[in-house]
Amino acid sequence: MISALLVMIGISLLLGAVLGYSAIKFKVEGNPLVEKIDAVLPQTQCGQCGYPGCMPYAEAIAKGEADINLCPPGGEEGIRKLAELLGVDFKPFGEGAGPRAKAVAFIDENTCIGCTLCLQACPVDAIVGAAKQMHTIIASECTGCELCLAPCPVDCISMQTIPQHIGNWKWQYPTHSIVQVAAR
Amino acid sequence: MRKLFKFHGGVHPPTHKTESSRTPIVQAAMPSKLVIPLHQHVGNRAVPTVQVGERVLKGQIIGRPEGRLSSAVHASTSGTVSAVDMQVVAHFSGLPDLCVTIIPDGKDEWIAHSGMDYKQTPHSELRQRLREAGIVGLGGAVFPSDMKSYSHKHKIKTLVLNGAECEPYITCDDLLMRERANEILRGAEVLRELLYAEEVLIGIEDNKPEAIAAMRQAVADDGHARMEVIAVPTLYPGGGAKQLIRVLTGIEVAAGVRSTEKGVQCFNVATAYCAWRAITFGEPLLSRIVTVTGNVERAQNFEVLLGTPVDELVAQAGSKADTYKHIMGGPMMGVDLPSGAVGVTKATNCIIEASQAMFPPPQAAMPCIRCARCAAVCPAELQPQDMYWFAKGKDFGKTQEFHLFDCIECGACAYVCPSHIPLVQYYRFAKSEIWQREQEQQAAEVARERHEFHMLRIEREKQEKAERLAQKEKAALAAKPAAPTPLPVAADPNADPENTLQMRIDSAVAHSNMQMRIDAAAARAKEQVATEQPKNTDALTPQQQAEIAEIEARRAKFHEIASHPGADDESPKQ
Amino acid sequence: MWSSPFITTPTSVSQIMLRVLLALIPGIALYVWYFGPAILVSLTLASITALATEAIMLKLRNRPLKPFLSDNSALITGWLLALSIPALAPWWLIVVGTAFGIVIAKHLYGGLGNNVFNPAMIGYAVLIISFPAHMTHWISPNTLGGIGLSFVEQLNYTFNGVLPGGLKLDAVTMATPLDTLKTQLHLGLSVDVIRDMPIFGYLGGKGGEMVAIGFAVGGAYLLLTRVISWVIPATYLGTLFAIAAIFHLADPAHYVAPLFHWFSGAAMLGAFFIYTDPIGSPTTHRGQVIYAAGAALLTYLIRTFGGFPDGVAFAAVLMNICVPLIDAYSQPKVFGKKGDGK
Ligand code: SF4
Ligand code: SF4
Ligand code: SF4
Ligand code: SF4
């Protein structure tokens, strides 16, 4: 039995060596860490992480000042990517935090008084309009950060979730696997 | 004998073709209503051009093509538009899409239409005609034919006409070739003309001897030159465009490559037929041949008006009571229809009525035993078991390394898999996941740029303000008699409290004025909101939807403006 | 909503595995004919152990029992192991080997489909390393005119370790032809002289060669029913033949003829039943060629120059390790991307 175990251990060591070698050999040199982190963040620029935008959050993560589970728009997938990038463990969102359904801001154009306050708040300049003119949101550029909601003096901006339609529908992960059948 | 080539793999599922191929094509009865989706083709959805209540004539455009890659949609008969709204359509998702519903008046009254002689007409006009007649690939791919009939500056040697019809159960092309061979071939001549193709090769699987004979006869009768009808071995998916091109010419067209680059183009026989009707008689695509088979009393082929509800169609073939779902297309690549209410579309080549006995629900999947049966049959020469392994683990990068996007979703792998793994669904899942991620990544990229630009703009505005302030100060100083030399750090407004005090007061007054104005306007607006009905966004009427569409259009315009910044709005990247 | 395709072939995993079991039967029948019914006892023991351990492991891993127990894969593990070790052996030998194979080599790796190694071969490797003494006592074929044991006497030995009339185990067993060949060569005899010894037959050892032919017949059945492809058996046997032929031609006195390698030991069993195990072999065509050729080379080297009686099992285990690497480097070009100018 002992010698059998030794053989097994020997084999696993060999495999480990091969894996280790390939890890070194195929390693890719890339851009600095902050940029890599920023590339993973969803760029919603919403500040929900407690930093004034994605880049500052990326910098904070790189410096080790911030946790990786603070960005709700990125979702768990985002945390997973960060964990992988930084070589740390996955960490779920804290109590109550977590991603919401994707939404875009919508200005009720009948109510808008054209005060331009929302325009200044928008981090990605997705609101167009001039002083005293009706404002509107470029839906395709809106990141859903909700930063324009608070400044509006007439509360005419609302978030509208993006409904599922044929254009954005996705195939689901197959579910009739054997484990599912057993669970039924 | 022409030398035929082989493609890798392939399977021989039971063909079940004789059930429906014994009787000639029958004209389907006029349905009680037509539900015509505006998105029946690859590309942009057609834009509705009719209103509820409007009377339309047979052949009238009800959806105009939008953008380069799109196609027109027509009223299949005369009648009244009863709705332009979201209806469930024949799509994997089971989700609704914009449809025009027409109640036929039974008169079948044609709109004025006329044909043209394709030899006397410029090619651009012919293509325009194809586009406006709504001609798209009728083999199931529904790619707009006008976009396929360009040679793209490549020398096209071969035009392949696809009559292979490799999917089990389907016989609509078989019957069309038997009954309307002459017109198919004339359509092929039109397409040959458009492509400047030298030869026409017509590939038909050898399990359709009648169709082969009819087509050969027609070639001989009409004296078509350099046109050959070739019997190809029956092997699924030999009717895939790429597989058929390979078999007939030996050329392999990789995924993401236009076959014209390799000097071939491929059209379905039914497409050629409809192209001929559209050019010569000015008849747009209003109907198609649909095989109705499976769990029915009389499996046969119907000529069906587009938009005919599937329920009404299958009733004519005598759908049996224990039918529990409808499959559109063949059993290998078809769509499990969400409901019998969906309308027949240009892609509907076949409706298979499924009973539990014929199409039992999928069996439980066992683990992959790496038997490589899937790899042995894959026509794209992929390693399905590896793609499956990574798709299952959601390692999408790896699936792409294993050429996920070369997969044509033919289903041969899942057909042979002894573990009954729904392989194709894993690939579709992985593909749509990757597409979504790419989109999100792109959106994030745009947002990043726009945010950077935003920050830059704020920075610049701050600077400009400071500069303006400095200018004013300078002016004020200059106005003073015997003014001392300007301060060196004039840009800082706090540098000289004495001089800027007045300005600050000014601006504070201006601001409070502004604030008052805003408050007043806000109060007005609030009143307005209070008097307005609360808006219910869940149950939108078509009119409201139309309004939203209008707003979207306006937004799109803004978008355009926004994406072409003025001269002073330089992008930070430059 | 389901995804197409809506039809599948009736072939299932359990059907494939069942065919493999069926294909083993001609070999087993000849085994019984030449060596007596002891093999049936060890096959039964192996089957029971395999199913029991499989069931326990499935329960522990919280997997459904029915589909996995009826997939017949555990039976194959048990049978292959039973056929690879001496039939006349204490009962616990086959039980330990089978259990080890199923528990460690199969389920600890994630169960059916996820195992890296062929569980039966791991079981064999563990047995031969841990209990080498028990692994050398092979029953003499009854055509050699030795003392034949009755079924009851064999049972008695298996469970109680008692042979009738104070017989020594050596009296009813012998070393395998491969072993004999090796020891006699060490003693300085030449191949022709050794081959004239009574235990050798036409092709391999007496009796053993017939069993090998039985396995080849079963293999042909698997090929005909397309349960296995011809690539691995053909490459394996071809390579084994070629290497043996080269050595034999160079020095006929020291290296035995290639056909002897085919028909002795577990070569035929390996060619059609062990190396063709899909889970532990490469999936690509080229990969399978490399894998089978490598296995043949290792088999020959271990048989001829190594210390173990046969090389088939170790070759399988060693080649199993290489499969991911072989697969990675033998990826075929996909449709339209072959760069042949077309
Ligand atoms: S929480 Fe918002 S601002 Fe912070 S990283 Fe995520 S998207 Fe960017
Ligand atoms: S803050 Fe509100 S009122 Fe002011 S411009 Fe924006 S949407 Fe209109
Ligand atoms: S579905 Fe894709 S992977 Fe499967 S056989 Fe067809 S092309 Fe190959
Ligand atoms: S056919 Fe099924 S079990 Fe066999 S390798 Fe492919 S996916 Fe795995």
Coordinates of C-alpha atoms in Angstrom, one line a residue, chain A residues 166 169 171, chain B residues 35 37 87-97 99 310-311 324-329 334-345 348 351-353, chain C residues 1-3 6:
Chain A
I166 CA -35.9 39.3 -28.3
W169 CA -32.7 37.6 -24.7
W171 CA -30.0 31.2 -23.9
Chain B
V35 CA -50.1 37.7 -37.8
P37 CA -44.0 39.7 -37.7
Q87 CA -47.2 39.2 -30.4
V88 CA -45.5 36.0 -29.6
V89 CA -43.4 35.0 -32.6
A90 CA -41.6 31.9 -33.7
H91 CA -38.4 32.4 -31.8
F92 CA -36.5 30.3 -29.3
S93 CA -37.1 32.8 -26.6
G94 CA -40.9 32.6 -26.7
L95 CA -40.9 36.4 -26.4
P96 CA -43.2 38.8 -28.3
D97 CA -42.1 41.0 -31.1
C99 CA -46.3 42.2 -35.6
V310 CA -49.7 27.7 -37.1
D311 CA -52.8 26.4 -35.4
Y324 CA -48.1 18.4 -27.3
K325 CA -46.0 20.8 -29.2
H326 CA -45.1 22.2 -32.6
I327 CA -41.6 22.2 -33.9
M328 CA -40.8 24.7 -36.6
G329 CA -38.1 23.5 -38.9
G334 CA -35.8 23.5 -35.4
V335 CA -37.5 25.8 -32.9
D336 CA -39.8 24.5 -30.2
L337 CA -42.7 27.0 -30.9
P338 CA -43.9 28.8 -27.9
S339 CA -47.5 28.7 -29.0
G340 CA -49.7 27.6 -31.9
A341 CA -50.8 31.2 -32.4
V342 CA -47.6 32.4 -34.0
G343 CA -47.7 33.2 -37.6
V344 CA -45.9 31.4 -40.4
T345 CA -42.8 33.4 -41.4
T348 CA -41.0 28.4 -41.6
I351 CA -44.1 22.4 -39.0
I352 CA -43.7 19.1 -37.2
E353 CA -46.5 18.2 -34.9
Chain C
M1 CA -38.5 25.4 -24.0
W2 CA -36.0 22.8 -25.3
S3 CA -33.2 23.4 -27.6
F6 CA -35.2 17.0 -30.7

